[in-house]
PDB file of C-alpha atoms in Angstrom:
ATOM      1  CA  UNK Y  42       0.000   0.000   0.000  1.00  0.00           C
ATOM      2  CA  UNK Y  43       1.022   3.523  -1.021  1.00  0.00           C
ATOM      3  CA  UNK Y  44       1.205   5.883   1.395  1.00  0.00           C
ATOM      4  CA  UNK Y  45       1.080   9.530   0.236  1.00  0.00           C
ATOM      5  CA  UNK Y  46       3.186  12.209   2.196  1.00  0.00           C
ATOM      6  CA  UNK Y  47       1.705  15.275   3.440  1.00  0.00           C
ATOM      7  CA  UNK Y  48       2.369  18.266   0.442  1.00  0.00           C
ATOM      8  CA  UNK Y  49       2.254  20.940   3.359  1.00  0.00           C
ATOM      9  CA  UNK Y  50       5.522  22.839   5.189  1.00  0.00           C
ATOM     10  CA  UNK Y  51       6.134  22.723   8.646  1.00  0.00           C
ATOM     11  CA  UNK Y  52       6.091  26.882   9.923  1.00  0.00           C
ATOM     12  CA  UNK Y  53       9.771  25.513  11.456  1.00  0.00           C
ATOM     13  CA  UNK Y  54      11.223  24.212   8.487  1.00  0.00           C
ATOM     14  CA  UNK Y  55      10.234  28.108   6.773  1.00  0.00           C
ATOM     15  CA  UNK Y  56      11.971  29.254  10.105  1.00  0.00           C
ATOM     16  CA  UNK Y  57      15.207  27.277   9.857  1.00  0.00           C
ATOM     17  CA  UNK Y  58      15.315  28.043   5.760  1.00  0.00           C
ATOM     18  CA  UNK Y  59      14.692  31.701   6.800  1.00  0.00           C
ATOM     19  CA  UNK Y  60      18.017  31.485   8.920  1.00  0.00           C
ATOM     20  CA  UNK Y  61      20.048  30.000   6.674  1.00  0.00           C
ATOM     21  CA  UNK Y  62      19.527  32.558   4.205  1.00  0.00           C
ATOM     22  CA  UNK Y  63      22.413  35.383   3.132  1.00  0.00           C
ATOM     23  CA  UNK Y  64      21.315  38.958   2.603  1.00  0.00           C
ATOM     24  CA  UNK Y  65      23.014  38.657  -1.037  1.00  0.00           C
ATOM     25  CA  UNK Y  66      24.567  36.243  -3.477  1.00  0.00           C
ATOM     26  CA  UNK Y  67      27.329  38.508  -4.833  1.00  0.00           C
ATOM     27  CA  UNK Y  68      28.507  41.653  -4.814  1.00  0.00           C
ATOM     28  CA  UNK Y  69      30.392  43.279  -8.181  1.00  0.00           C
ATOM     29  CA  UNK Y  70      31.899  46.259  -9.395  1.00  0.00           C
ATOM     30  CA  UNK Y  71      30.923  47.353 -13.195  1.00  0.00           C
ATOM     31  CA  UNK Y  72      32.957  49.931 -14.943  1.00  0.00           C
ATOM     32  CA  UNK Y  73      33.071  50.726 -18.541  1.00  0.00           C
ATOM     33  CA  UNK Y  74      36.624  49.882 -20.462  1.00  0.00           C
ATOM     34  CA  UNK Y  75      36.984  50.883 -23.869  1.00  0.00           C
ATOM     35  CA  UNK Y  76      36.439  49.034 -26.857  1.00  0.00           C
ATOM     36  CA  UNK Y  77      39.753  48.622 -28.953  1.00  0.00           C
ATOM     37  CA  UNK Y  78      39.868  50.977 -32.037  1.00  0.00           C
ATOM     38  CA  UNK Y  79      36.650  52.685 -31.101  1.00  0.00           C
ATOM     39  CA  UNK Y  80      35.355  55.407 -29.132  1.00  0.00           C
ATOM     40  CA  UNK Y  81      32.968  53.525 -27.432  1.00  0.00           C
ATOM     41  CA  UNK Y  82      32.852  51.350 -24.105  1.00  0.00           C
ATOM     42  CA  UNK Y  83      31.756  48.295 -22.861  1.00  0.00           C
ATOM     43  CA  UNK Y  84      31.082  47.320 -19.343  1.00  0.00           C
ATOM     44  CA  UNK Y  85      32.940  44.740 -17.448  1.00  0.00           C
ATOM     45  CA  UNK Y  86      32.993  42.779 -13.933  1.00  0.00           C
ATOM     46  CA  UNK Y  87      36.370  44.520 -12.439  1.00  0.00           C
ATOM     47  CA  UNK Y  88      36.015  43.055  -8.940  1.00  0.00           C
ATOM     48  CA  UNK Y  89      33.781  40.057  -7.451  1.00  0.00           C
ATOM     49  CA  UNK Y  90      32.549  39.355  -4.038  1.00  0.00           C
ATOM     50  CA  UNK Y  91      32.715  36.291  -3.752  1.00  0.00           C
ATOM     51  CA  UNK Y  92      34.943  34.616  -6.290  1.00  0.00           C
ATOM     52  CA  UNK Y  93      33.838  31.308  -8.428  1.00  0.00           C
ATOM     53  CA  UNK Y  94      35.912  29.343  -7.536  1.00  0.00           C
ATOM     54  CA  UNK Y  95      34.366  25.327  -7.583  1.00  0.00           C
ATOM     55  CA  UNK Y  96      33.159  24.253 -11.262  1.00  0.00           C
ATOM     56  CA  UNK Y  97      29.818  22.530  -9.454  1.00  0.00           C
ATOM     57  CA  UNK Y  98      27.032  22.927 -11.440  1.00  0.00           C
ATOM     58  CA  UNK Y  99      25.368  26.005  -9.571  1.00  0.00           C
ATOM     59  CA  UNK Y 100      28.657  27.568  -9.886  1.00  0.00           C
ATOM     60  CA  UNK Y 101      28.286  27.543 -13.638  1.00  0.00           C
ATOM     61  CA  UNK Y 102      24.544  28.782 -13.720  1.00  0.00           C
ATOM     62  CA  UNK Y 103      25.555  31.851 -10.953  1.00  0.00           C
ATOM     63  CA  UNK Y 104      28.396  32.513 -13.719  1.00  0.00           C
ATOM     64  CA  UNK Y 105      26.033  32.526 -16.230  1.00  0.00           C
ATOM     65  CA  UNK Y 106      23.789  35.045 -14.350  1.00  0.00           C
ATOM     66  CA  UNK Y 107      26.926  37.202 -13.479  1.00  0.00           C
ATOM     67  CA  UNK Y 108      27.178  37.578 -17.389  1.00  0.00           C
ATOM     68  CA  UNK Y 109      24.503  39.534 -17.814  1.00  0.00           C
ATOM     69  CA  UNK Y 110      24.935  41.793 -14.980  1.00  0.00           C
ATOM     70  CA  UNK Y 111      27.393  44.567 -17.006  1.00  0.00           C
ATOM     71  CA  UNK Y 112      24.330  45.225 -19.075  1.00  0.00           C
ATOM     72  CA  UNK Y 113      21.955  45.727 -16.481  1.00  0.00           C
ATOM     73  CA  UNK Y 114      24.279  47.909 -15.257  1.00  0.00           C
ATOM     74  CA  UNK Y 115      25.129  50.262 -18.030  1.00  0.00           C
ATOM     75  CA  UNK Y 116      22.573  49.494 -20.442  1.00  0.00           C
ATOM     76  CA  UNK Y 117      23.764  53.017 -22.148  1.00  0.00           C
ATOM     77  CA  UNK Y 118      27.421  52.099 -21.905  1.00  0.00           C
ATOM     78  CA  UNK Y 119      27.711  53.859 -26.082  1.00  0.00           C
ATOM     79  CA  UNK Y 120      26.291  56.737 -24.708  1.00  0.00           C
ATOM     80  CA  UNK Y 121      29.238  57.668 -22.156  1.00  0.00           C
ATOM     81  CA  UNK Y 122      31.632  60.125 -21.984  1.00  0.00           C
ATOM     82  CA  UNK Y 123      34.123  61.032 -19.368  1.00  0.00           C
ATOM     83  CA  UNK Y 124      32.661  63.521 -17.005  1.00  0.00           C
ATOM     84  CA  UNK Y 125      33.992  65.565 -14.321  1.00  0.00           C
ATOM     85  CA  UNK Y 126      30.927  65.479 -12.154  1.00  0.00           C
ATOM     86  CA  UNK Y 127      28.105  63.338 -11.298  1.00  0.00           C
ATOM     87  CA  UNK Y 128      25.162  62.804  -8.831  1.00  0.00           C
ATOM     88  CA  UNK Y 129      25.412  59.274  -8.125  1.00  0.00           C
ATOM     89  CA  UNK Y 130      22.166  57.465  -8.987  1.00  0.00           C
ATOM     90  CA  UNK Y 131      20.195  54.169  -7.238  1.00  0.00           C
ATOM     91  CA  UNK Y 132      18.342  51.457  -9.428  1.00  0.00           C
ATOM     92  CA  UNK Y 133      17.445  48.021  -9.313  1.00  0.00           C
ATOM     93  CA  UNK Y 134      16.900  44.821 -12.055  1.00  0.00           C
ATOM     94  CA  UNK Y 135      15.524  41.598 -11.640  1.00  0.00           C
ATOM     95  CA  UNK Y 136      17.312  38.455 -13.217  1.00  0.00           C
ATOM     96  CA  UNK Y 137      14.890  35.156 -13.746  1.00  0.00           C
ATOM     97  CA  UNK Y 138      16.334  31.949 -14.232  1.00  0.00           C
ATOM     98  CA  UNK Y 139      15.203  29.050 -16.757  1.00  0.00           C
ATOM     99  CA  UNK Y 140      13.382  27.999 -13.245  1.00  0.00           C
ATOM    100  CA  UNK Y 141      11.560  31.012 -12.299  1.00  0.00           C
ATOM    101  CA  UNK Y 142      13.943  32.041  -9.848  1.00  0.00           C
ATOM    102  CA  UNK Y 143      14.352  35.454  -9.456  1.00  0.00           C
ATOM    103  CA  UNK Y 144      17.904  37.409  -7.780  1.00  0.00           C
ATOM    104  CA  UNK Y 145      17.688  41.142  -7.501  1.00  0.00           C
ATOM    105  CA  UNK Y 146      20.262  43.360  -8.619  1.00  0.00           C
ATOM    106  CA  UNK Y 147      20.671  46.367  -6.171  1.00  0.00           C
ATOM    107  CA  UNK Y 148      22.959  49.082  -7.962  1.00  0.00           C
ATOM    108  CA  UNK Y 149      24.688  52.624  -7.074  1.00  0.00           C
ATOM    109  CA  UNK Y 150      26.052  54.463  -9.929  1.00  0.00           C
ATOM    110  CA  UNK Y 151      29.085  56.548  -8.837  1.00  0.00           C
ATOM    111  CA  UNK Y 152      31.512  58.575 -10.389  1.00  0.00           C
ATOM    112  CA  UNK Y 153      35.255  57.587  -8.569  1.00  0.00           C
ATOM    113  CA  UNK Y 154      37.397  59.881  -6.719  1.00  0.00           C
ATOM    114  CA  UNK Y 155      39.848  61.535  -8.858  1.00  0.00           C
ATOM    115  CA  UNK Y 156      40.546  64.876 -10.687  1.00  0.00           C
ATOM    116  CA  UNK Y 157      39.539  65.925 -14.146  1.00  0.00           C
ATOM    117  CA  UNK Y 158      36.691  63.718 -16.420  1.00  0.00           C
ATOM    118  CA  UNK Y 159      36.462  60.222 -15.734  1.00  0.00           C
ATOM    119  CA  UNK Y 160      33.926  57.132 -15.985  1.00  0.00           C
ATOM    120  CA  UNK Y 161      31.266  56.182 -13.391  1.00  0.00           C
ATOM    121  CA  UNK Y 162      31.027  52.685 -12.167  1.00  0.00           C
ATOM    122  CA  UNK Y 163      28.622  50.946 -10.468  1.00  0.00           C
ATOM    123  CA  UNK Y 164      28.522  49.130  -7.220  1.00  0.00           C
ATOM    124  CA  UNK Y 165      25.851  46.182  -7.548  1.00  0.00           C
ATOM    125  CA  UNK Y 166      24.513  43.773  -4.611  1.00  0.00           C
ATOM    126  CA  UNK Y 167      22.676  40.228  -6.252  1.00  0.00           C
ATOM    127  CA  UNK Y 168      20.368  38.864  -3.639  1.00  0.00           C
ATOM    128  CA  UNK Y 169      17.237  36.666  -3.434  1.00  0.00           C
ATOM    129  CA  UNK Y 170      15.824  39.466  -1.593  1.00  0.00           C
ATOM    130  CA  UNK Y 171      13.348  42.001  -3.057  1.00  0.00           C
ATOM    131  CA  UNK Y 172      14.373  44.632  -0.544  1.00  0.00           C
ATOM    132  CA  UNK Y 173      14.706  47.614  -2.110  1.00  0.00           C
ATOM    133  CA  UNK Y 174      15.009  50.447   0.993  1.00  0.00           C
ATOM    134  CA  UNK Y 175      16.784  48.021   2.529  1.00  0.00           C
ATOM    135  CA  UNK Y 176      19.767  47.417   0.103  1.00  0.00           C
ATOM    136  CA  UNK Y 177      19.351  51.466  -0.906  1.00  0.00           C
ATOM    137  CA  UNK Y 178      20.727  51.951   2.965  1.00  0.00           C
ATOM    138  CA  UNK Y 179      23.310  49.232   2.323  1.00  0.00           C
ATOM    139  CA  UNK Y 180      24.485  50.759  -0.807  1.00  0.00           C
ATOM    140  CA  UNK Y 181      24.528  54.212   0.835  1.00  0.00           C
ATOM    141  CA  UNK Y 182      27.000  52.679   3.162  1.00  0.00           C
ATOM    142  CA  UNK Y 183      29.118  51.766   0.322  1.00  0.00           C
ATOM    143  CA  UNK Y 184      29.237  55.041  -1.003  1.00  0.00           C
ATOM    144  CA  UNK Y 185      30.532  56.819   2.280  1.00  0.00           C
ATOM    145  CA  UNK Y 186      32.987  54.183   2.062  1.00  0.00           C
ATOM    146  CA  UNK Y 187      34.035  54.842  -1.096  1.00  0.00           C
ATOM    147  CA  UNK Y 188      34.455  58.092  -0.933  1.00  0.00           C
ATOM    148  CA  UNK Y 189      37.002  57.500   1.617  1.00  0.00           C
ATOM    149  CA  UNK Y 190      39.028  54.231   0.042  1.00  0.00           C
ATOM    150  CA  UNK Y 191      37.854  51.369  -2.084  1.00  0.00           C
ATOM    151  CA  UNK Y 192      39.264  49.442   0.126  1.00  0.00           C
ATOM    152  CA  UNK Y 193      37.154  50.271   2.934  1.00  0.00           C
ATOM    153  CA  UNK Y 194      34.302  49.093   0.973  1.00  0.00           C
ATOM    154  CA  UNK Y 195      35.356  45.120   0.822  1.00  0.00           C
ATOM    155  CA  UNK Y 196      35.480  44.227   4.181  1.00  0.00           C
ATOM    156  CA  UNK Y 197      31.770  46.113   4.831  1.00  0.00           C
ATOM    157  CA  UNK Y 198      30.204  43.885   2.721  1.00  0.00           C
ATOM    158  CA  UNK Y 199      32.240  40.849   3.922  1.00  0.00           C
ATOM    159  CA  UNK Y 200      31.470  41.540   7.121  1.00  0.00           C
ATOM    160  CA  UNK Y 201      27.751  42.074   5.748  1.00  0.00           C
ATOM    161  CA  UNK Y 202      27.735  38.898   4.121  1.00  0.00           C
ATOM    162  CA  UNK Y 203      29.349  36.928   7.395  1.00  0.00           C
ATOM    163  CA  UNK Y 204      26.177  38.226   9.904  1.00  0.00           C
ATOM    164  CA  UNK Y 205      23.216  36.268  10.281  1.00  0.00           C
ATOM    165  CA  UNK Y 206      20.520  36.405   8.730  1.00  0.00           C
ATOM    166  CA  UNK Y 207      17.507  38.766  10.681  1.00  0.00           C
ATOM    167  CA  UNK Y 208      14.134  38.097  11.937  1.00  0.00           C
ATOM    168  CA  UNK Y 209      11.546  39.069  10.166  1.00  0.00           C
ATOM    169  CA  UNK Y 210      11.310  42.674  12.166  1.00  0.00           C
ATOM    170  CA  UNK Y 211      14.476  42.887  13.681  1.00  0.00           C
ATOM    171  CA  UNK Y 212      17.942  44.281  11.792  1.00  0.00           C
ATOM    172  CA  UNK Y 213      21.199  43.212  11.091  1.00  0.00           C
ATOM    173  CA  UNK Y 214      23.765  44.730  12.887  1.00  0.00           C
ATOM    174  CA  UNK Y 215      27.610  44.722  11.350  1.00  0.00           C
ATOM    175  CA  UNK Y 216      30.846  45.542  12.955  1.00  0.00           C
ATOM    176  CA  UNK Y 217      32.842  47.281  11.043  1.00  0.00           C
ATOM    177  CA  UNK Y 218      35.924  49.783  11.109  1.00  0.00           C
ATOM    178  CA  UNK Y 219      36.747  53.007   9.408  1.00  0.00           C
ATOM    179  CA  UNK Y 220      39.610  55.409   9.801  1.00  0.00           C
ATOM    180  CA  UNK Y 221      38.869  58.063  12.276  1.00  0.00           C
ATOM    181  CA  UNK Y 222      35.758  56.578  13.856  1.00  0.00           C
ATOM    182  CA  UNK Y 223      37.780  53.533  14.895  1.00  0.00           C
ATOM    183  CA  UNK Y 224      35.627  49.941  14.892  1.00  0.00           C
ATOM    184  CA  UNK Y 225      31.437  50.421  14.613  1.00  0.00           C
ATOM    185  CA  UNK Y 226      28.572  48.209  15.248  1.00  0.00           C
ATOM    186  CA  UNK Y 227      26.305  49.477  11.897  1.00  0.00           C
ATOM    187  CA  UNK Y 228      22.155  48.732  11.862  1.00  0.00           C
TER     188      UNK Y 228
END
């Protein structure tokens, strides 16, 4: 005799999924490189968090994904031109997979330190989340940081990435340091 299992979920197996969950995937920097022999750019993956590194399956579909990202990113890369100023800008995308799944892309749109005209380049968070003001803080975060040092912004978001998962209703706190206001605890 067959016996059929129950087709329902347990509210503690949501629970323990819930915890296990990151706050994002990946995080990347876009930035527009030119084309060779043209006057035109093209937008490229110039830093990774985390790195690919196992061939597994997944690992090749979340590579796949990260393909597309550039061009969600600077979907008018032709239309650029160095510039000497720019207020940065906030927007989001939505990836599906083959599947249905769906990973948000969370992006800030920043013009680098430096002197004279120059290229923005975008700072872009991939999550399973559809968070927007939550990811908008996150990314303002980033910014402060980067207006500072690039490299302050890396160990934010590892840091980010390393805290557990909230609540529903509760926040994530991450301890962090930056020059001059010595080590934080960020909510």
């Amino acid at each position: 005799m067959l016996k059929r299992a129950p087709s329902y979920r347990t509210l503690e197996l949501e629970l323990i999924e819930w915890q296990e969950r990151e706050l994002f995937e990946y995080f990347v920097v876009v930035s527009l490189k030119k084309k060779p022999s043209k006057n035109t750019y093209l937008p490229e993956v110039t830093y990774q968090f985390p790195k690919l590194e196992r061939p597994t399956k997944q690992m090749r579909e979340a590579e796949e994904r990260l393909k597309a990202i550039p061009q969600f990113c600077f979907p008018d890369a032709k239309d650029w031109l160095p510039v000497s100023e720019y207020n940065s800008e906030t927007f989001s995308f939505m990836l599906t997979g083959e599947d249905g799944s769906r990973r948000f892309g969370y992006c800030r749109r920043l013009l680098p330190n430096g002197k004279g005209p120059r290229l923005p380049e975008v700072y872009c968070v991939i999550s399973r989340l559809g968070c927007f003001d939550l990811f908008s803080k996150i990314l303002d975060e980033v910014e402060r940081r980067r207006g500072i040092s690039a490299a302050l912004v890396y160990p934010f978001m590892r840091s980010l990435m390393e805290s557990p998962f909230p609540a529903p209703g509760k926040t994530i706190k991450v301890k962090t340091f930056l020059p001059g206001a010595g080590n934080e605890v960020r909510s």
